Amino acid sequence: MGLYRVVAVVSLKKGLKDPEAETIQKDLVLRHGYSAVKEVRVGKQLTFLVEAESPEEAISYVKEMCDKLMIYNPVIHELYVTLHA
Amino acid sequence: MGLYRVVAVVSLKKGLKDPEAETIQKDLVLRHGYSAVKEVRVGKQLTFLVEAESPEEAISYVKEMCDKLMIYNPVIHELYVTLHA
Amino acid sequence: MPLNREEVEEIRSILGREPTIEELAMFEAQWSEHCSYKSSRRLLKLLPTTGRSVLIGPGRDAPAVEVFPGIAVVFKIESHNHPSAVDPYNGAATGIGGIVRDILTLGAKPIALLDMLYLGDPRDGRARWLVKGIVRGISDYGNRIGVPTVAGDAWFDSSFNTQPLVNVACVGIARTEELVRCRPASGDLILVIGNPTGRDGLLGSSFASKPLSDNPSEDIGAVQVADPLMEKMLIDSIAELVQRKLVKFIKDLGGGGLTTAVAEVAADFELGAELRLDELHLRTELTPLEILVSESQERMMIVISREKLEDVAAVLKKYDVPGSVVGFFDRSGRIRAYYKNGLVADVPARELAKPRDIKRSSKPPVELVKLLNPVGDLPEVPVSEALDSLLSSPNVASKRWIYEQYDHEVGVRTVLKPGFGDAAVLRLDDSRGIAVKGDANPRYTAIDPFNGAANSVAECYRNLVAVGSTPVAFVDEPNAGNPEKPEHFWYFEMIVKGIAWMASELGVPVVGGKVSFYNEDYRGRQVKPTATIVGVGAVEDVSKVKTMDLKYEGSAILVVGHTYPELGGSEYLARVHGIEAGGVPAPRPSSELRNASYVAKLIDRGVALSVHDVGLGGLAVAIAEMAILGGVGVELYLERVPCRGCSRLDEVLFSETQGRYVVEVRLEEVGGALEVASASGVTAAVIARTTGSKFFTARWGSTTVFEKGLDYLRELYEDGLRKYMV
Amino acid sequence: MPKIAILKFPGTNCDEDVLRSLKEVDSGVKAEIVWHKDFRVGGGWDAVIVPGGFSYGDWLRAGAIAARSRAMRELAEATTRGVPVLGICNGFQILVEAGLLKGAFLPNESGRFICRWVRLRIDNPKGPWLSLTRSGDELHMPVAHGEGRYYIEERDYESVVSSSPILRYLPSDNPNGSSYNIAGIGTEDGYVLGLMPHPERAVNSLLAPRGFKPGGEVIFKSVLHSLKPGW
Ligand SMILES: Nc1ncnc2c1ncn2[C@@H]1O[C@H](COP(=O)(O)OP(=O)(O)O)[C@@H](O)[C@H]1O
Ligand SMILES: [Mg+2]
């Protein structure tokens, strides 16, 4: 058994208006002149410390949990699960 | 010039109470029996699509931006900036 | 502020030996300015604290007044200036948390919050970041705990760019006989309930008792993350504990943490206490010292008799509120703290809780004299443009951007909502209610702290009167600089004296408050010293409450009170001429009283259709606001304004003479209204009439001074603050 | 008299308001605040109201944690037995998160919490909560939410638009940018209804600001009327 840090990122599907990202982008580009920024996206990152036999198992454990517990809402969200670097 | 996807993660400094993470762990994860999860942490993930000369430049550009814009508060948050995998 | 050498010496002599590090930490927390009032107590004694309605005056966590027979209002004010300067979101949020817990200590139900914010220039990046964080912090916390934020005050001034003032107040109600007022007795158990204790907020109150360090990120220990969900569970569980009469005494674990809570109760009731520090529920492992002084948020101390323990535990379990029995009171008069069977502290409660007063020297700063000099000849400016500039000043403009972020309706009590009148009104039962409002004018107090503070009291009084309530009591919060600097301490002294004087003259007690010192920026410059006053008024019939929006076309507009050429310290001078000086408007308590009772009569007899007090920006701004909000046009005849000594148009329009009101009255009632005025020696005159034209027009005789469309003015008023916040 | 449960979660904060307002509408009403741990399908409830607030702090997402709770499983069971359920604000969010109503919630388009009075119009009034209203009626009440932008996919919308009760903000009044100006929506039979605005804050004209009428009263009157035996 080992401990693995698994990261789940929940972000809005493309096409859905994301006020937070828009505000940041507006502020960045308009007010501060950071015009090299072409796009901003905001997501929520959940990091789970999981006890598992293997990294693969840890990941699939978290994936299953995210589905079952609806950590994300598939109607509006994308979920992306990886092992912590 | 190239386009780089840079990810900035803002999370509460270690040692600070994280009520959101604690509630998720206690009232969602553990209540539904996912007891292999030993710890939950929550952060905000910002992804910037940046035009830059090099990946290094893109990263340092984003770092500077996050400081200037006070996207996070160094008093309570830690910021972690990487290139998108 | 760490203990100084004399204080350590005094601790040695109190104990008769070398203190342990735990004991030193306890003294440091308890003797901090924030907890001990060592610099301020002498002066605070000047405040009038008694009156027929006062049930509990200063001394407890919160005072209580009886607004109607059998109905008590518990209310209190608090500052969270320093935490908000380094972490605006959590700083402001935990300020709300703290003030709500003060109200819970008497077993009252919190029904309203107020936030009085003195903020930086919204054009400044850091100031704006602070503003947004502070408002969001209050919004997220207040909204989540289900207590409506119904009123407040907001002021923008570059003096607050790095050190804002965040003053918050909470109002609670209870039946008088149900207030929790028992005495804890020897043998009673001490429980700490709520959040597990952590290292966060370690020595926060000594942090609030010193200037900000120039590297704010070093103050991590003093930063606390707000947990509104736990606060809500505390509110709910305490309500049940109180309702089932399971607790004898409740105290907030605030500044100074466990040490202060236990020491103050022991000292007040001539008890001692034995504590088992290892029994406390913790978030991380802590040393006994840390346990004693941690200021982790969302914790309360409750005192119960032993036989109630099982019932109490069941209630806590129902709400999933963690708790632990950390000790009991005894007759020893000493606080003895054990950790894993070792005695780590043994100090006399009384000496710990009540350090000796410090007499601070006080001296008016020399530059002040210049400020008070009369302002020389002002260049003539077009008054029409001046009005635009005033209406769009963030200080005057609509605060909608702020109060719309607050749930001001939860509780189904908010009869008069923010933005509609001079104070908020909450209904209690079917017909009765209370009015609440908080006020300050940092510019007045910075120029002339005595008169400025007196004017804050008077303004709060007027705001309560204008909506149709009878002022019952105030709480106050002087925000001053470093008490060790005589030039800073002088402001504090003058503020307290000004408050005490005006409150006494008005016959309204100041039943409690809080003191905030060390409001300096990192260069040691005092921010504008500010006297914040929060008042509560009684409303007999909430259906008679008055808003300030004009109601009908064809009614008369009355001004109550004389206008004097008092432009000193005014918004007009600052905004239009860039001058922050001059003698501030004179406080005139006897005309305040006379005019207030006249306005109250007009409201009571149903003669007044709408009422607004004259404040920042003077008469022109007051009338413009009424017209904008009501969407009703006005024709103002300036030559009819009762003035004394005014020689210029801008004086008539923008003077901030105190004690004035604008009242809309039905045409056919004017005669009667004026008769009552002259019978009671009140100056009142019809100065305008409402029209169907959607214009605000001002004339002097046959000349038109200005004529402005209401939509145009509304845009200025609505956008003045909002435009900076997008 | 029918028995109404007001379901309370940690962080629910409009439970007492709903109770007070129900009593204002009908002083004889039998309504009770029920702590989530004590809520059972078999409790003999004739209707259930899930009030507003911030259940479990609204952490993760508004309503998400409460939606997975045991009490909500009981409630879902109750709906299959035809017990009328009303979700107000956070209650609506919980019902949607629990899958009892279609759609999803997003943060307000302004990015800020908003508290203000709005005007709504009713389409396809059906079921016990709207029994005394007619199509096209205008109702006024306040909203107070930060994550109130109701979102529904187009095909789902097509499937409900002509059959289910829908409350819409007047287009000039949409406070959050919701799809199709939706403020509230019900199941096809209208037995389960959710809405973001707070009817309990609008049962008394004393609390309505100038220009608004208290539009929440009719919702409570409707359910009391509908629950009368013989309806
Ligand atoms: N910080 C704030 N929070 C909530 N409401 C506020 C705040 N600042 C101002 N308000 C509200 O905006 C309205 C106007 O406030 P203010 O300009 O201070 O009035 P006045 O000049 O009568 O004292 C009032 O309803 C007040 O309660
Ligand atoms: Mg006023």
CSV table of N, CA, C and O in Angstrom, one decimal, chain C residues 109 136 139 143-146 227-229 232-233 236 317-320 401 403-415 417 420 427-430 542-543 549-552 629-630 632 725, chain D residues 8-18 20-21 24 35-38 53-59 110-117 142-144 147 198 200-204 206-210:
chain,number,residue,atom,x,y,z
C,109,LYS,N,-30.8,36.4,19.6
C,109,LYS,CA,-30.8,35.9,18.3
C,109,LYS,C,-30.4,37.0,17.4
C,109,LYS,O,-31.0,38.1,17.3
C,136,ARG,N,-16.6,41.3,-0.3
C,136,ARG,CA,-16.9,39.9,-0.6
C,136,ARG,C,-16.8,39.0,0.7
C,136,ARG,O,-17.6,38.1,0.9
C,139,SER,N,-19.9,39.7,2.6
C,139,SER,CA,-21.0,39.1,1.8
C,139,SER,C,-21.0,37.6,2.0
C,139,SER,O,-22.0,37.0,2.5
C,143,ASN,N,-24.0,36.4,4.5
C,143,ASN,CA,-25.0,35.7,3.8
C,143,ASN,C,-25.1,34.2,4.2
C,143,ASN,O,-26.2,33.7,4.4
C,144,ARG,N,-24.0,33.6,4.5
C,144,ARG,CA,-24.0,32.2,4.8
C,144,ARG,C,-24.6,31.9,6.2
C,144,ARG,O,-25.2,30.9,6.4
C,145,ILE,N,-24.3,32.8,7.1
C,145,ILE,CA,-24.9,32.5,8.5
C,145,ILE,C,-26.3,33.0,8.6
C,145,ILE,O,-26.9,32.8,9.6
C,146,GLY,N,-26.8,33.6,7.5
C,146,GLY,CA,-28.3,33.9,7.5
C,146,GLY,C,-28.6,35.1,8.4
C,146,GLY,O,-29.7,35.2,8.9
C,227,ASP,N,-14.8,30.4,8.7
C,227,ASP,CA,-15.6,29.2,8.5
C,227,ASP,C,-17.0,29.5,8.9
C,227,ASP,O,-17.5,29.2,9.9
C,228,PRO,N,-17.8,30.2,7.9
C,228,PRO,CA,-19.1,30.6,8.2
C,228,PRO,C,-20.1,29.4,8.5
C,228,PRO,O,-21.0,29.6,9.3
C,229,LEU,N,-19.8,28.2,8.0
C,229,LEU,CA,-20.7,27.1,8.3
C,229,LEU,C,-20.6,26.7,9.7
C,229,LEU,O,-21.6,26.5,10.4
C,232,LYS,N,-22.5,29.2,11.7
C,232,LYS,CA,-24.0,29.0,11.6
C,232,LYS,C,-24.4,27.9,12.6
C,232,LYS,O,-25.4,27.9,13.2
C,233,MET,N,-23.5,26.8,12.7
C,233,MET,CA,-23.9,25.7,13.6
C,233,MET,C,-23.8,26.2,15.0
C,233,MET,O,-24.5,25.7,15.9
C,236,ASP,N,-27.0,28.0,15.7
C,236,ASP,CA,-28.2,27.1,15.8
C,236,ASP,C,-28.1,26.3,17.1
C,236,ASP,O,-29.1,26.1,17.8
C,317,LYS,N,-24.0,17.2,19.5
C,317,LYS,CA,-23.9,16.1,18.5
C,317,LYS,C,-24.9,16.3,17.4
C,317,LYS,O,-24.6,16.1,16.3
C,318,LYS,N,-26.1,16.7,17.8
C,318,LYS,CA,-27.2,16.9,16.8
C,318,LYS,C,-26.6,17.8,15.7
C,318,LYS,O,-26.9,17.6,14.5
C,319,TYR,N,-26.0,18.9,16.1
C,319,TYR,CA,-25.5,19.9,15.1
C,319,TYR,C,-24.1,19.6,14.6
C,319,TYR,O,-23.5,20.4,13.9
C,320,ASP,N,-23.5,18.5,15.0
C,320,ASP,CA,-22.1,18.2,14.7
C,320,ASP,C,-21.2,19.3,15.0
C,320,ASP,O,-20.2,19.6,14.3
C,401,TRP,N,-23.6,48.9,-5.2
C,401,TRP,CA,-22.6,47.9,-5.6
C,401,TRP,C,-22.3,47.1,-4.3
C,401,TRP,O,-22.0,45.9,-4.4
C,403,TYR,N,-24.3,47.0,-1.2
C,403,TYR,CA,-25.4,46.3,-0.4
C,403,TYR,C,-26.1,45.3,-1.2
C,403,TYR,O,-26.8,44.4,-0.7
C,404,GLU,N,-26.0,45.4,-2.6
C,404,GLU,CA,-26.7,44.3,-3.3
C,404,GLU,C,-25.9,43.0,-3.2
C,404,GLU,O,-26.4,41.9,-3.5
C,405,GLN,N,-24.7,43.0,-2.7
C,405,GLN,CA,-23.9,41.8,-2.5
C,405,GLN,C,-24.3,41.2,-1.2
C,405,GLN,O,-23.8,40.1,-0.8
C,406,TYR,N,-25.0,41.9,-0.4
C,406,TYR,CA,-25.4,41.4,0.9
C,406,TYR,C,-26.9,40.9,0.9
C,406,TYR,O,-27.7,41.6,0.4
C,407,ASP,N,-27.1,39.8,1.4
C,407,ASP,CA,-28.5,39.4,1.6
C,407,ASP,C,-29.1,40.2,2.7
C,407,ASP,O,-28.8,40.0,3.9
C,408,HIS,N,-29.8,41.2,2.3
C,408,HIS,CA,-30.4,42.1,3.4
C,408,HIS,C,-31.8,41.8,3.7
C,408,HIS,O,-32.5,42.5,4.4
C,409,GLU,N,-32.3,40.7,3.1
C,409,GLU,CA,-33.7,40.3,3.3
C,409,GLU,C,-33.9,39.1,4.2
C,409,GLU,O,-35.0,38.9,4.7
C,410,VAL,N,-32.9,38.3,4.3
C,410,VAL,CA,-33.1,37.0,5.1
C,410,VAL,C,-33.6,37.4,6.5
C,410,VAL,O,-33.1,38.4,7.1
C,411,GLY,N,-34.5,36.6,7.0
C,411,GLY,CA,-35.1,36.9,8.3
C,411,GLY,C,-36.5,37.5,8.2
C,411,GLY,O,-37.2,37.6,9.2
C,412,VAL,N,-36.9,37.8,7.0
C,412,VAL,CA,-38.2,38.4,6.7
C,412,VAL,C,-38.6,39.5,7.6
C,412,VAL,O,-39.7,39.6,8.1
C,413,ARG,N,-37.6,40.4,7.9
C,413,ARG,CA,-37.9,41.5,8.8
C,413,ARG,C,-37.6,42.9,8.2
C,413,ARG,O,-38.0,43.9,8.7
C,414,THR,N,-36.9,42.9,7.1
C,414,THR,CA,-36.3,44.2,6.6
C,414,THR,C,-37.4,45.0,5.9
C,414,THR,O,-37.6,44.9,4.7
C,415,VAL,N,-38.0,45.8,6.7
C,415,VAL,CA,-39.1,46.7,6.2
C,415,VAL,C,-38.5,47.8,5.4
C,415,VAL,O,-38.9,48.1,4.3
C,417,LYS,N,-35.2,48.9,3.5
C,417,LYS,CA,-34.0,48.2,3.0
C,417,LYS,C,-32.9,49.2,2.6
C,417,LYS,O,-33.2,50.4,2.5
C,420,PHE,N,-33.0,52.9,0.5
C,420,PHE,CA,-34.3,53.5,0.4
C,420,PHE,C,-34.5,54.6,1.5
C,420,PHE,O,-35.4,55.4,1.4
C,427,ARG,N,-38.7,44.7,11.3
C,427,ARG,CA,-39.9,44.5,12.1
C,427,ARG,C,-39.6,43.4,13.1
C,427,ARG,O,-38.8,42.5,12.9
C,428,LEU,N,-40.2,43.5,14.3
C,428,LEU,CA,-40.0,42.5,15.3
C,428,LEU,C,-41.2,41.6,15.4
C,428,LEU,O,-41.2,40.4,15.0
C,429,ASP,N,-42.4,42.1,15.8
C,429,ASP,CA,-43.6,41.4,15.7
C,429,ASP,C,-44.4,42.0,14.6
C,429,ASP,O,-43.9,42.4,13.7
C,430,ASP,N,-45.8,42.0,14.8
C,430,ASP,CA,-46.6,42.5,13.7
C,430,ASP,C,-46.4,44.0,13.5
C,430,ASP,O,-46.4,44.4,12.3
C,542,VAL,N,-44.3,49.9,12.3
C,542,VAL,CA,-43.5,49.8,11.2
C,542,VAL,C,-44.2,50.2,9.9
C,542,VAL,O,-43.5,50.6,8.9
C,543,SER,N,-45.5,50.3,9.9
C,543,SER,CA,-46.2,50.7,8.6
C,543,SER,C,-46.1,52.2,8.4
C,543,SER,O,-46.4,52.7,7.4
C,549,ASP,N,-37.4,58.6,-0.7
C,549,ASP,CA,-37.8,58.9,-2.1
C,549,ASP,C,-39.1,59.7,-2.2
C,549,ASP,O,-40.1,59.4,-1.5
C,550,LEU,N,-39.0,60.7,-3.0
C,550,LEU,CA,-40.2,61.6,-3.2
C,550,LEU,C,-41.4,60.8,-3.7
C,550,LEU,O,-41.2,59.9,-4.5
C,551,LYS,N,-42.6,61.1,-3.2
C,551,LYS,CA,-43.7,60.2,-3.5
C,551,LYS,C,-44.6,60.8,-4.6
C,551,LYS,O,-45.0,60.0,-5.5
C,552,TYR,N,-45.0,62.0,-4.5
C,552,TYR,CA,-46.0,62.5,-5.5
C,552,TYR,C,-45.6,63.8,-6.1
C,552,TYR,O,-44.8,64.6,-5.6
C,629,LEU,N,-34.4,59.0,-6.3
C,629,LEU,CA,-35.0,57.7,-5.9
C,629,LEU,C,-36.4,57.7,-6.2
C,629,LEU,O,-37.0,56.6,-6.4
C,630,GLY,N,-37.1,58.8,-6.1
C,630,GLY,CA,-38.6,58.8,-6.3
C,630,GLY,C,-39.0,58.9,-7.7
C,630,GLY,O,-40.1,58.7,-8.1
C,632,VAL,N,-39.3,61.7,-9.1
C,632,VAL,CA,-40.2,62.9,-9.1
C,632,VAL,C,-39.4,64.2,-9.2
C,632,VAL,O,-38.4,64.3,-8.5
C,725,MET,N,-15.6,49.6,-9.8
C,725,MET,CA,-15.6,48.2,-9.3
C,725,MET,C,-15.8,47.1,-10.3
C,725,MET,O,-15.8,46.0,-10.0
D,8,LYS,N,-34.3,21.0,7.0
D,8,LYS,CA,-33.2,21.9,7.3
D,8,LYS,C,-31.9,21.1,7.3
D,8,LYS,O,-31.7,20.1,8.0
D,9,PHE,N,-30.9,21.6,6.6
D,9,PHE,CA,-29.6,21.1,6.6
D,9,PHE,C,-28.6,22.0,7.3
D,9,PHE,O,-29.0,23.1,7.6
D,10,PRO,N,-27.4,21.5,7.7
D,10,PRO,CA,-26.4,22.4,8.2
D,10,PRO,C,-26.2,23.5,7.2
D,10,PRO,O,-25.9,23.3,6.1
D,11,GLY,N,-26.4,24.8,7.6
D,11,GLY,CA,-26.3,25.9,6.7
D,11,GLY,C,-27.5,26.4,6.1
D,11,GLY,O,-27.5,27.5,5.5
D,12,THR,N,-28.6,25.7,6.2
D,12,THR,CA,-29.9,26.2,5.8
D,12,THR,C,-30.2,27.4,6.7
D,12,THR,O,-30.1,27.4,7.9
D,13,ASN,N,-30.7,28.5,6.1
D,13,ASN,CA,-30.9,29.7,6.9
D,13,ASN,C,-32.3,30.4,6.7
D,13,ASN,O,-32.5,31.4,7.3
D,14,CYS,N,-33.1,29.8,5.8
D,14,CYS,CA,-34.4,30.4,5.6
D,14,CYS,C,-35.5,29.6,6.2
D,14,CYS,O,-36.7,29.8,5.9
D,15,ASP,N,-35.2,28.6,7.0
D,15,ASP,CA,-36.2,27.7,7.5
D,15,ASP,C,-37.2,28.4,8.4
D,15,ASP,O,-38.4,28.3,8.3
D,16,GLU,N,-36.7,29.3,9.3
D,16,GLU,CA,-37.6,30.0,10.2
D,16,GLU,C,-38.5,31.0,9.4
D,16,GLU,O,-39.6,31.3,9.7
D,17,ASP,N,-37.9,31.6,8.3
D,17,ASP,CA,-38.6,32.5,7.5
D,17,ASP,C,-39.8,31.8,6.8
D,17,ASP,O,-40.9,32.4,6.7
D,18,VAL,N,-39.5,30.6,6.3
D,18,VAL,CA,-40.6,29.9,5.6
D,18,VAL,C,-41.7,29.6,6.6
D,18,VAL,O,-42.9,29.8,6.4
D,20,ARG,N,-42.4,31.3,9.4
D,20,ARG,CA,-43.1,32.5,9.8
D,20,ARG,C,-44.1,32.9,8.7
D,20,ARG,O,-45.2,33.3,9.0
D,21,SER,N,-43.6,32.8,7.5
D,21,SER,CA,-44.5,33.3,6.4
D,21,SER,C,-45.7,32.3,6.1
D,21,SER,O,-46.8,32.8,5.8
D,24,GLU,N,-48.1,33.4,8.5
D,24,GLU,CA,-48.7,34.7,8.1
D,24,GLU,C,-49.8,34.4,7.1
D,24,GLU,O,-50.8,35.1,7.1
D,35,TRP,N,-35.0,18.7,11.2
D,35,TRP,CA,-33.5,18.6,11.0
D,35,TRP,C,-33.2,17.4,10.1
D,35,TRP,O,-33.9,16.4,10.2
D,36,HIS,N,-32.3,17.6,9.2
D,36,HIS,CA,-32.1,16.5,8.2
D,36,HIS,C,-31.9,15.1,8.7
D,36,HIS,O,-32.3,14.2,8.2
D,37,LYS,N,-31.3,15.1,9.9
D,37,LYS,CA,-31.1,13.7,10.5
D,37,LYS,C,-32.4,13.0,10.9
D,37,LYS,O,-32.4,11.8,11.1
D,38,ASP,N,-33.4,13.9,11.1
D,38,ASP,CA,-34.7,13.3,11.6
D,38,ASP,C,-35.7,13.1,10.5
D,38,ASP,O,-36.8,12.7,10.8
D,53,GLY,N,-30.6,29.0,1.8
D,53,GLY,CA,-29.4,29.1,2.7
D,53,GLY,C,-28.2,28.6,2.0
D,53,GLY,O,-28.1,28.8,0.8
D,54,PHE,N,-27.3,28.1,2.8
D,54,PHE,CA,-26.0,27.6,2.2
D,54,PHE,C,-25.7,26.2,2.8
D,54,PHE,O,-24.9,26.1,3.7
D,55,SER,N,-26.4,25.2,2.3
D,55,SER,CA,-26.3,23.9,2.9
D,55,SER,C,-24.8,23.4,2.8
D,55,SER,O,-24.2,23.6,1.8
D,56,TYR,N,-24.3,23.0,3.9
D,56,TYR,CA,-22.9,22.6,4.0
D,56,TYR,C,-22.0,23.7,3.4
D,56,TYR,O,-21.0,23.4,2.8
D,57,GLY,N,-22.3,24.9,3.7
D,57,GLY,CA,-21.5,26.0,3.3
D,57,GLY,C,-21.5,26.2,1.8
D,57,GLY,O,-20.8,27.1,1.3
D,58,ASP,N,-22.3,25.5,1.1
D,58,ASP,CA,-22.3,25.5,-0.4
D,58,ASP,C,-20.9,25.2,-0.9
D,58,ASP,O,-20.6,25.5,-2.0
D,59,TRP,N,-20.1,24.5,-0.1
D,59,TRP,CA,-18.8,24.2,-0.6
D,59,TRP,C,-18.9,23.2,-1.7
D,59,TRP,O,-19.9,22.5,-1.9
D,110,SER,N,-22.6,38.2,-13.3
D,110,SER,CA,-21.9,39.3,-12.8
D,110,SER,C,-20.7,38.9,-11.9
D,110,SER,O,-19.8,39.7,-11.6
D,111,GLY,N,-20.7,37.6,-11.5
D,111,GLY,CA,-19.6,37.1,-10.7
D,111,GLY,C,-19.8,37.5,-9.2
D,111,GLY,O,-19.0,37.2,-8.3
D,112,ARG,N,-20.9,38.1,-8.9
D,112,ARG,CA,-21.2,38.6,-7.5
D,112,ARG,C,-22.5,38.1,-7.0
D,112,ARG,O,-23.4,37.8,-7.8
D,113,PHE,N,-22.6,38.0,-5.7
D,113,PHE,CA,-23.9,37.7,-5.1
D,113,PHE,C,-24.8,38.8,-5.4
D,113,PHE,O,-24.4,40.0,-5.5
D,114,ILE,N,-26.1,38.5,-5.5
D,114,ILE,CA,-27.0,39.6,-5.8
D,114,ILE,C,-28.3,39.5,-5.0
D,114,ILE,O,-28.9,38.4,-4.9
D,115,CYS,N,-28.7,40.6,-4.3
D,115,CYS,CA,-29.9,40.6,-3.5
D,115,CYS,C,-30.8,41.7,-4.0
D,115,CYS,O,-30.4,42.9,-3.9
D,116,ARG,N,-31.9,41.4,-4.7
D,116,ARG,CA,-32.8,42.5,-5.1
D,116,ARG,C,-34.2,41.9,-5.5
D,116,ARG,O,-34.3,40.7,-5.7
D,117,TRP,N,-35.1,42.7,-5.6
D,117,TRP,CA,-36.5,42.3,-6.0
D,117,TRP,C,-36.6,42.2,-7.5
D,117,TRP,O,-36.0,43.0,-8.2
D,142,PRO,N,-38.1,38.8,-4.0
D,142,PRO,CA,-36.6,39.1,-4.1
D,142,PRO,C,-35.8,37.8,-4.4
D,142,PRO,O,-36.2,36.7,-4.0
D,143,VAL,N,-34.7,38.0,-5.0
D,143,VAL,CA,-33.7,37.0,-5.1
D,143,VAL,C,-32.5,37.3,-4.2
D,143,VAL,O,-32.3,38.5,-3.9
D,144,ALA,N,-31.7,36.3,-3.8
D,144,ALA,CA,-30.5,36.6,-3.0
D,144,ALA,C,-29.7,35.3,-3.3
D,144,ALA,O,-29.8,34.3,-2.6
D,147,GLU,N,-24.9,31.8,-6.9
D,147,GLU,CA,-24.8,30.8,-7.9
D,147,GLU,C,-26.2,30.5,-8.5
D,147,GLU,O,-26.7,29.4,-8.4
D,198,HIS,N,-37.3,34.1,-3.6
D,198,HIS,CA,-37.8,33.7,-2.3
D,198,HIS,C,-39.3,34.1,-2.0
D,198,HIS,O,-39.6,35.2,-1.6
D,200,GLU,N,-41.1,33.3,0.4
D,200,GLU,CA,-41.4,33.5,1.8
D,200,GLU,C,-41.0,34.9,2.2
D,200,GLU,O,-41.4,35.4,3.2
D,201,ARG,N,-40.3,35.6,1.3
D,201,ARG,CA,-39.9,37.0,1.6
D,201,ARG,C,-41.0,38.0,1.0
D,201,ARG,O,-40.8,39.2,1.0
D,202,ALA,N,-42.0,37.4,0.4
D,202,ALA,CA,-42.9,38.2,-0.3
D,202,ALA,C,-44.3,37.8,0.0
D,202,ALA,O,-45.1,37.5,-0.9
D,203,VAL,N,-44.7,37.7,1.3
D,203,VAL,CA,-46.1,37.4,1.6
D,203,VAL,C,-46.8,38.6,2.3
D,203,VAL,O,-47.9,38.5,2.7
D,204,ASN,N,-46.0,39.7,2.5
D,204,ASN,CA,-46.6,40.8,3.2
D,204,ASN,C,-46.2,42.1,2.5
D,204,ASN,O,-45.0,42.3,2.2
D,206,LEU,N,-45.8,44.9,3.5
D,206,LEU,CA,-44.8,45.7,4.3
D,206,LEU,C,-43.4,45.5,3.9
D,206,LEU,O,-42.6,46.4,4.0
D,207,LEU,N,-43.1,44.3,3.4
D,207,LEU,CA,-41.7,43.9,3.0
D,207,LEU,C,-41.4,44.2,1.5
D,207,LEU,O,-40.3,44.0,1.1
D,208,ALA,N,-42.5,44.6,0.8
D,208,ALA,CA,-42.2,44.9,-0.7
D,208,ALA,C,-41.9,46.3,-0.9
D,208,ALA,O,-42.6,47.2,-0.4
D,209,PRO,N,-40.8,46.6,-1.6
D,209,PRO,CA,-40.4,48.0,-1.8
D,209,PRO,C,-41.3,48.6,-2.8
D,209,PRO,O,-42.1,47.9,-3.5
D,210,ARG,N,-41.2,49.9,-2.9
D,210,ARG,CA,-42.1,50.7,-3.8
D,210,ARG,C,-42.1,50.1,-5.2
D,210,ARG,O,-41.0,49.8,-5.7
